[in-house]
Amino acid sequence: MANMANIIAFCCLVLIYCIVVSQALNIISRAGWGARAPKWASNNLAVNPPSHVAIHHGDSPSCYNKAACTSRVKSYQDWHMDGNGWNDIGYNFVVGEDGNVYEGQGWGKHGAHSVPLNRRSIGICVIGTFNNAAPNAAAQKAVKELIAFGVKNGKIQKNYKLVGHRQADSTDCPGNAFYNLIKGWPQWSASI
């Protein structure tokens, strides 16, 4: 009987571990989503770790699985490089409603997502258009976990300011619904 109880306890622990691991932050590397090589090397942030986290939306259709989100991230990179003439994708990270985080410029790099903040922020874009509805729970969780990971690992200042792109530029980004949501998140700041 004791042996059976031990086996059941072990199986429960394995199940709990699998659930926790499956719900952990998943950052897909540039190689993992098939990023193009940058035209030239990105500069490091002038303020590193950055003092700000700038939230964006892609102003595009949403995606709900890795294949569709990978395609959307590639389209952002193509637009930024070919349409705008930038060296690479402008965001530091892109988040899909599949719950995955896709590495853009990555940690410590000068992005091209919000001119007044590029040198001192991490730009996080959620794939989709969020004027009428906020991103789903999986995307919100991934954004929050990415920020928490950055703070815990010294990639973002502990006293960072969370802002929406519209606070720095003349745009409706990250969409009305998403902007109203992030105003309730910890460390949102009315000023940049």
Coordinates of C-alpha atoms in Angstrom, one line a residue:
M1 CA 0.0 0.0 0.0
A2 CA 2.8 2.4 0.9
N3 CA 4.4 1.7 -2.5
M4 CA 1.2 2.6 -4.3
A5 CA 0.9 5.8 -2.3
N6 CA 4.5 6.8 -3.2
I7 CA 3.8 6.1 -6.9
I8 CA 0.6 8.2 -6.8
A9 CA 2.5 11.0 -5.0
F10 CA 5.3 10.9 -7.5
C11 CA 2.9 11.0 -10.5
C12 CA 1.1 14.0 -8.9
L13 CA 4.4 15.8 -8.6
V14 CA 5.3 15.1 -12.2
L15 CA 1.9 16.4 -13.3
I16 CA 2.3 19.6 -11.3
Y17 CA 5.8 20.1 -12.7
C18 CA 4.5 19.6 -16.3
I19 CA 1.7 22.1 -15.7
V20 CA 4.1 24.7 -14.2
V21 CA 6.7 24.2 -17.0
S22 CA 4.0 24.4 -19.7
Q23 CA 2.8 27.7 -18.3
A24 CA 6.2 29.3 -18.1
L25 CA 7.4 32.2 -20.2
N26 CA 8.3 31.0 -23.7
I27 CA 10.6 33.2 -25.6
I28 CA 11.1 32.1 -29.2
S29 CA 14.6 33.1 -30.4
R30 CA 15.2 35.0 -33.7
A31 CA 16.4 31.7 -35.2
G32 CA 13.3 30.0 -33.9
W33 CA 11.0 32.3 -35.9
G34 CA 13.4 32.6 -38.9
A35 CA 14.4 36.2 -38.6
R36 CA 16.4 37.8 -41.3
A37 CA 19.9 39.1 -40.5
P38 CA 19.9 42.8 -39.6
K39 CA 21.2 45.2 -42.2
W40 CA 23.7 46.5 -39.7
A41 CA 24.3 45.9 -36.0
S42 CA 21.9 47.6 -33.6
N43 CA 23.2 50.1 -31.0
N44 CA 23.1 49.3 -27.4
L45 CA 20.6 51.2 -25.3
A46 CA 21.9 54.5 -23.9
V47 CA 20.1 53.7 -20.6
N48 CA 20.7 50.0 -19.8
P49 CA 18.9 48.5 -18.1
P50 CA 16.1 50.6 -19.5
S51 CA 14.0 52.9 -17.5
H52 CA 10.8 52.4 -19.6
V53 CA 8.7 49.7 -21.1
A54 CA 6.7 50.9 -24.1
I55 CA 3.6 48.9 -25.1
H56 CA 2.5 48.7 -28.7
H57 CA 0.0 46.9 -30.9
G58 CA 0.9 45.7 -34.4
D59 CA -2.3 47.3 -35.9
S60 CA -2.7 44.0 -37.8
P61 CA -4.8 40.9 -37.6
S62 CA -4.2 38.8 -34.5
C63 CA -2.7 35.3 -34.4
Y64 CA -3.5 32.4 -32.2
N65 CA -0.9 29.7 -33.1
K66 CA 2.9 29.6 -33.6
A67 CA 2.8 29.3 -37.3
A68 CA 0.5 32.3 -37.8
C69 CA 2.3 34.4 -35.3
T70 CA 5.7 33.5 -36.8
S71 CA 4.3 34.7 -40.2
R72 CA 3.1 37.9 -38.7
V73 CA 6.4 38.6 -36.9
K74 CA 8.2 38.1 -40.2
S75 CA 5.8 40.5 -41.9
Y76 CA 6.6 43.1 -39.3
Q77 CA 10.3 42.6 -39.9
D78 CA 9.9 42.9 -43.6
W79 CA 7.9 46.1 -43.3
H80 CA 10.4 47.7 -41.0
M81 CA 13.4 46.7 -43.0
D82 CA 12.1 47.0 -46.6
G83 CA 9.3 49.6 -46.1
N84 CA 10.9 51.8 -43.5
G85 CA 14.5 51.2 -44.4
W86 CA 15.4 50.3 -40.8
N87 CA 18.2 47.8 -39.9
D88 CA 15.8 45.3 -38.4
I89 CA 12.5 44.7 -36.7
G90 CA 11.8 47.8 -34.6
Y91 CA 10.5 46.1 -31.5
N92 CA 12.6 44.4 -28.8
F93 CA 9.9 41.7 -28.4
V94 CA 6.7 40.7 -30.1
V95 CA 3.9 38.8 -28.3
G96 CA 1.2 36.7 -30.0
E97 CA -2.2 35.7 -28.7
D98 CA -0.7 32.2 -28.8
G99 CA 1.0 33.2 -25.6
N100 CA 4.5 33.1 -27.0
V101 CA 7.1 35.9 -27.0
Y102 CA 9.1 36.4 -30.1
E103 CA 12.5 37.9 -29.8
G104 CA 13.0 41.1 -31.9
Q105 CA 15.9 43.3 -31.2
G106 CA 16.1 41.6 -27.8
W107 CA 17.4 42.8 -24.5
G108 CA 19.7 45.9 -24.2
K109 CA 19.3 47.0 -27.8
H110 CA 18.2 50.3 -29.2
G111 CA 14.9 49.6 -31.0
A112 CA 12.9 51.6 -33.5
H113 CA 9.5 51.7 -31.9
S114 CA 9.0 55.1 -30.3
V115 CA 11.5 57.9 -31.2
P116 CA 11.6 59.7 -27.8
L117 CA 11.9 56.4 -25.9
N118 CA 14.0 54.2 -28.2
R119 CA 17.3 54.8 -26.4
R120 CA 15.9 54.1 -22.9
S121 CA 13.1 51.5 -23.3
I122 CA 12.2 48.0 -24.2
G123 CA 9.4 48.0 -26.9
I124 CA 6.9 45.2 -26.6
C125 CA 4.4 44.8 -29.4
V126 CA 1.4 42.6 -29.2
I127 CA 0.2 41.2 -32.5
G128 CA -3.2 42.5 -33.4
T129 CA -5.4 45.6 -33.3
F130 CA -6.8 46.5 -29.9
N131 CA -9.0 49.5 -30.3
N132 CA -12.2 47.7 -29.3
A133 CA -11.0 44.7 -27.3
A134 CA -7.8 44.0 -25.3
P135 CA -5.4 41.2 -26.2
N136 CA -6.5 37.8 -24.8
A137 CA -5.4 36.4 -21.5
A138 CA -2.5 34.4 -23.0
A139 CA -0.9 37.5 -24.5
Q140 CA -1.5 39.7 -21.4
K141 CA 0.2 37.0 -19.3
A142 CA 3.1 36.7 -21.6
V143 CA 3.7 40.5 -21.6
K144 CA 3.6 40.6 -17.8
E145 CA 5.9 37.6 -17.5
L146 CA 8.3 39.1 -19.9
I147 CA 8.5 42.3 -17.9
A148 CA 8.8 40.4 -14.6
F149 CA 11.6 38.3 -16.2
G150 CA 13.4 41.4 -17.3
V151 CA 13.2 43.0 -13.9
K152 CA 14.3 39.8 -12.1
N153 CA 17.3 39.4 -14.4
G154 CA 18.4 43.0 -14.4
K155 CA 17.3 43.6 -18.0
I156 CA 14.7 46.3 -16.9
Q157 CA 15.1 48.7 -14.0
K158 CA 13.1 47.7 -11.0
N159 CA 11.4 51.2 -10.9
Y160 CA 10.6 51.2 -14.6
K161 CA 7.8 53.3 -16.1
L162 CA 5.2 51.4 -18.2
V163 CA 3.8 53.5 -21.0
G164 CA 1.7 53.2 -24.1
H165 CA 3.2 54.2 -27.4
R166 CA 0.6 57.0 -27.7
Q167 CA 2.1 58.8 -24.8
A168 CA 5.3 59.4 -26.7
D169 CA 4.1 59.8 -30.4
S170 CA 1.0 61.0 -32.2
T171 CA -0.7 57.6 -32.6
D172 CA -3.6 55.5 -31.2
C173 CA -1.2 52.7 -30.5
P174 CA -1.6 50.4 -28.5
G175 CA -5.3 50.8 -29.2
N176 CA -7.9 52.2 -26.9
A177 CA -8.9 49.0 -25.2
F178 CA -5.3 47.9 -24.6
Y179 CA -4.2 51.3 -23.5
N180 CA -7.1 51.4 -20.9
L181 CA -6.1 48.0 -19.7
I182 CA -2.4 48.8 -19.2
K183 CA -3.3 52.0 -17.2
G184 CA -4.3 49.5 -14.5
W185 CA -1.1 47.5 -14.6
P186 CA 1.6 48.0 -11.9
Q187 CA 4.1 50.8 -12.7
W188 CA 2.0 52.4 -15.5
S189 CA 3.0 56.1 -15.6
A190 CA 0.9 59.0 -16.9
S191 CA 4.2 60.8 -17.8
I192 CA 7.1 59.5 -19.9

